[in-house]
């Protein structure tokens, strides 16, 4: 039947009295509504009357026609309402645009209604007792410096509490269906019948998806609608489909239920922004995982860490160990490594307490008391501990060593030590280019050395440069001593021995400079960072015993780093007491330390005390420390920190507003929260204080580091701001968010900023570039070589500003961090927040006010490795495969050191008569030798050549030199060509795709996707994510080859006395006097100089009797010190750093060398 051309005649039937004609008219219009809807639109009232007439037999058909007309009129809410009323006539599987649009509208409506009905679990938010935090004060009465000029008072709700207006609104806890937001397009459904119809449509939609096996779509809608019942039902349905045979699962692969839980876990962590709802989803997933016979234990571990459920963690580990078998034990070890990687010290301590001690029957007497105390947690552990076999006890002991961090720290230390690729020539160039008498430059070289060798235990630079080190005074000495903590980070077993020469002695005994003592306590904390265990008690005692403010400063920093996240109230009380002493010198460190100890706890009492004291003190440094501390306490609290953020941002004190921005960054770090981003962007352009604006832009990096690609676009305009502080903030935001990614968009934004007219903007750009390009080579990013060259040029340029040189020095250390084996990681390999890394980065950014905070960046350095371990936690010797070219992820080439050639040696003039006399004497001597040997002279054949030589004697020296140079030039060109061809051959060989990698080698994060384990003896327990990886041994009965641990062979070296040049024979051997004499005679006789002889001659020329005397003195000193006990190479500079400064604290330092003034030789001669 041909379609309608006009609907005039059909529409006339709608006014007829016969219902059959009306039904016919509706059916005809429904079939051709896309053509005639314009005419039908004029008769909507008639069709609506038919729909409302309860006696009309085809009401649903009338509703369907109305829905289609309203759809064409773009009145989608009315169209959806009538489509729902059409019931089964509304076909979900029809392919037209009308059905697709209305289904989408129904889903949006369902999500909006369902999420409104969801009641979030109310977590007790911290209640602050300050006036600004109390609800009695009307916030509209507060006048904030951030208020736009168009408003006379602060709005009743902060921007943090306003409804979101973007596509993720439904995941925002503040979502309300107001007209200003996306929900303005959501229909207000009050009719119960319509709500039921909507529910029916959604159920039909769900059922069709489940029949087709499209489980993920239903899970996504359920999560957005905050309907956990649907989520539970879908996962159970997927499991039932597998059991009933409807869904087939391949061997060795996950079932649909496990895949769904993984999917729900990933969107929960990455997309859901409301913390309370995320907790509900994780709790649901955890319950469902525990119901599966063989669950994904690694997914359980993720949930357990986020939920802070130590009981679940210990129960899971017990369950795996009880199962027995090599595979279960390996999984238990791997989960223990994951828990250590993601958990706080407090959480891990609770898990360790809940596990059996792993000791043989020795602790029997105390067992009863321990069991009585922990009875509710351990549930009958007493019996299990008594019956532990030796093998099981060993497993528990190993798990405890993993959870307390000892094993992971030891493995990382071994990896960094054996793979150290630090280029010392770069470090020496930085030292030679910057004047050590200037404290800024001295600190810059110290930081560069610390970052380059972080965690490698390589302190050779300090031992080889004692004269340079001796120039450190006051706080430069503090920084230099603290650098030892960065170099030896993780060397917890030797920490006390390493720092013994510097650490404070018992009261009454002076051990030298208070700055080196304070720096030693800081270093001690850095070595034990986030692993306080044994160090915490010692640092706490040293802090209490300290009577000098400088030592208290270092002790507070060390205490905070080592006790990160422990929440120890005793330490907090002692820190408060020091804070209330109102000392500006240690107040900043104490405020930061309080934040570190209570990291992420959201402890209201501590925040209240700190905020109150910030208003009482007059010292800006104390207020700044308190602001930083409050931000750290609110780490990861999200909406739980909103009240504190509002309180700080409304304060007239710019330092507390600065703290409010930091609190916002820490509370929402890594979440990508849209409301936090909007607030930061608002502050970046509206606050009257430059510091607040700078930190607001910088904090964007902390919010968005999980989505680095979105940051360059966001700060693109801010990077061109008229305000240099905003430009600096945008540079650092790019560095923080894109660290280690080598993102081209970020580099393109930062390159012009290296030439910015403001020195500190250039500084920020250089530091940010080094963060982005860490562990990048020229193959991965061609711009690396040019940027490295620029960094070196800035350091050596005498015309460059001090601040820019400082930034370039830091950048050279960061780009080669940890011996080129570390990257900057703000999230762990398993995707959780890397708490120490984030804390290290945020405190590092405070170097703007206090240089020693720079050392905190070392907490962000994460070793990039795969360390395979078997079920005995030994390191087997095996290889794995990388399916890419070796050059793609290779180490950057070391800098070529140009050999400084001495002055060209002039050829000695030889007279012709002298030459003739020499030749005659030689002939005579040879003849006599032949006669004495009484042998026929076979050399007669050579005699004709002698006259030729005599004839050649008269050739001019110039011609001879020219011929010689031409010959050497040809030879050089030939050598270069030969070298080029060999390099090309080597390159061609290297570029073969696929190669083998030894265990405990550097594996970059981007390289992991190319890694595979070939069929062999060892198989990984999970997909490699970097770090320690447990392996299944398929041939346990055979003998195994283990990797030799090099660090175990290193003997501790005794520190030499003051003035020693090197310890442990680390310096290059010098030429002895007799060797020098023989070398000189050899050179005189041959008259030829090659590269090696030139180098030896250079040493010979530097050799003097004075140096010989110094060497004798050193040997005497080292023999005298040999019996004084064992020391360490780290303490080589002890006497230098412990020397008491002759000048006082307030005395003037060495004058900075005159800027940009230098004289050429010609100018100097003119002056004379």
PDB file of C-alpha atoms in Angstrom, residues 89 136 162 258 284 303 363 388 447 509-510 519 683 723 734 794 805 834 907 1014 1056 1086 1124 1133 1151:
ATOM      1  CA  UNK A  89       3.427  -1.129  21.435  1.00  0.00           C
ATOM      2  CA  UNK A 136      25.876  28.606  63.764  1.00  0.00           C
ATOM      3  CA  UNK A 162      27.249  23.570  44.065  1.00  0.00           C
ATOM      4  CA  UNK A 258      34.838 -12.387  37.301  1.00  0.00           C
ATOM      5  CA  UNK A 284      29.392  -5.395  47.421  1.00  0.00           C
ATOM      6  CA  UNK A 303      39.040  -3.744  47.704  1.00  0.00           C
ATOM      7  CA  UNK A 363      56.611 -17.480  72.448  1.00  0.00           C
ATOM      8  CA  UNK A 388      51.990 -24.492  63.248  1.00  0.00           C
ATOM      9  CA  UNK A 447      70.357  18.067  45.306  1.00  0.00           C
ATOM     10  CA  UNK A 509      78.681  15.636  74.599  1.00  0.00           C
ATOM     11  CA  UNK A 510      79.261  18.040  71.709  1.00  0.00           C
ATOM     12  CA  UNK A 519      70.671  17.033  58.867  1.00  0.00           C
ATOM     13  CA  UNK A 683      40.913  30.784  42.474  1.00  0.00           C
ATOM     14  CA  UNK A 723      51.224  36.924  35.861  1.00  0.00           C
ATOM     15  CA  UNK A 734      52.286  19.934  33.647  1.00  0.00           C
ATOM     16  CA  UNK A 794      71.983  26.851  31.435  1.00  0.00           C
ATOM     17  CA  UNK A 805      70.698  27.712  37.330  1.00  0.00           C
ATOM     18  CA  UNK A 834      51.034   6.146  45.835  1.00  0.00           C
ATOM     19  CA  UNK A 907     109.319  19.240  17.344  1.00  0.00           C
ATOM     20  CA  UNK A1014      58.384 -17.875  27.329  1.00  0.00           C
ATOM     21  CA  UNK A1056      88.945   8.576  56.457  1.00  0.00           C
ATOM     22  CA  UNK A1086     110.356   7.661  20.901  1.00  0.00           C
ATOM     23  CA  UNK A1124      88.895   2.563  65.868  1.00  0.00           C
ATOM     24  CA  UNK A1133      82.843  13.569  54.913  1.00  0.00           C
ATOM     25  CA  UNK A1151      79.809  37.156  48.665  1.00  0.00           C
TER      26      UNK A1151
END
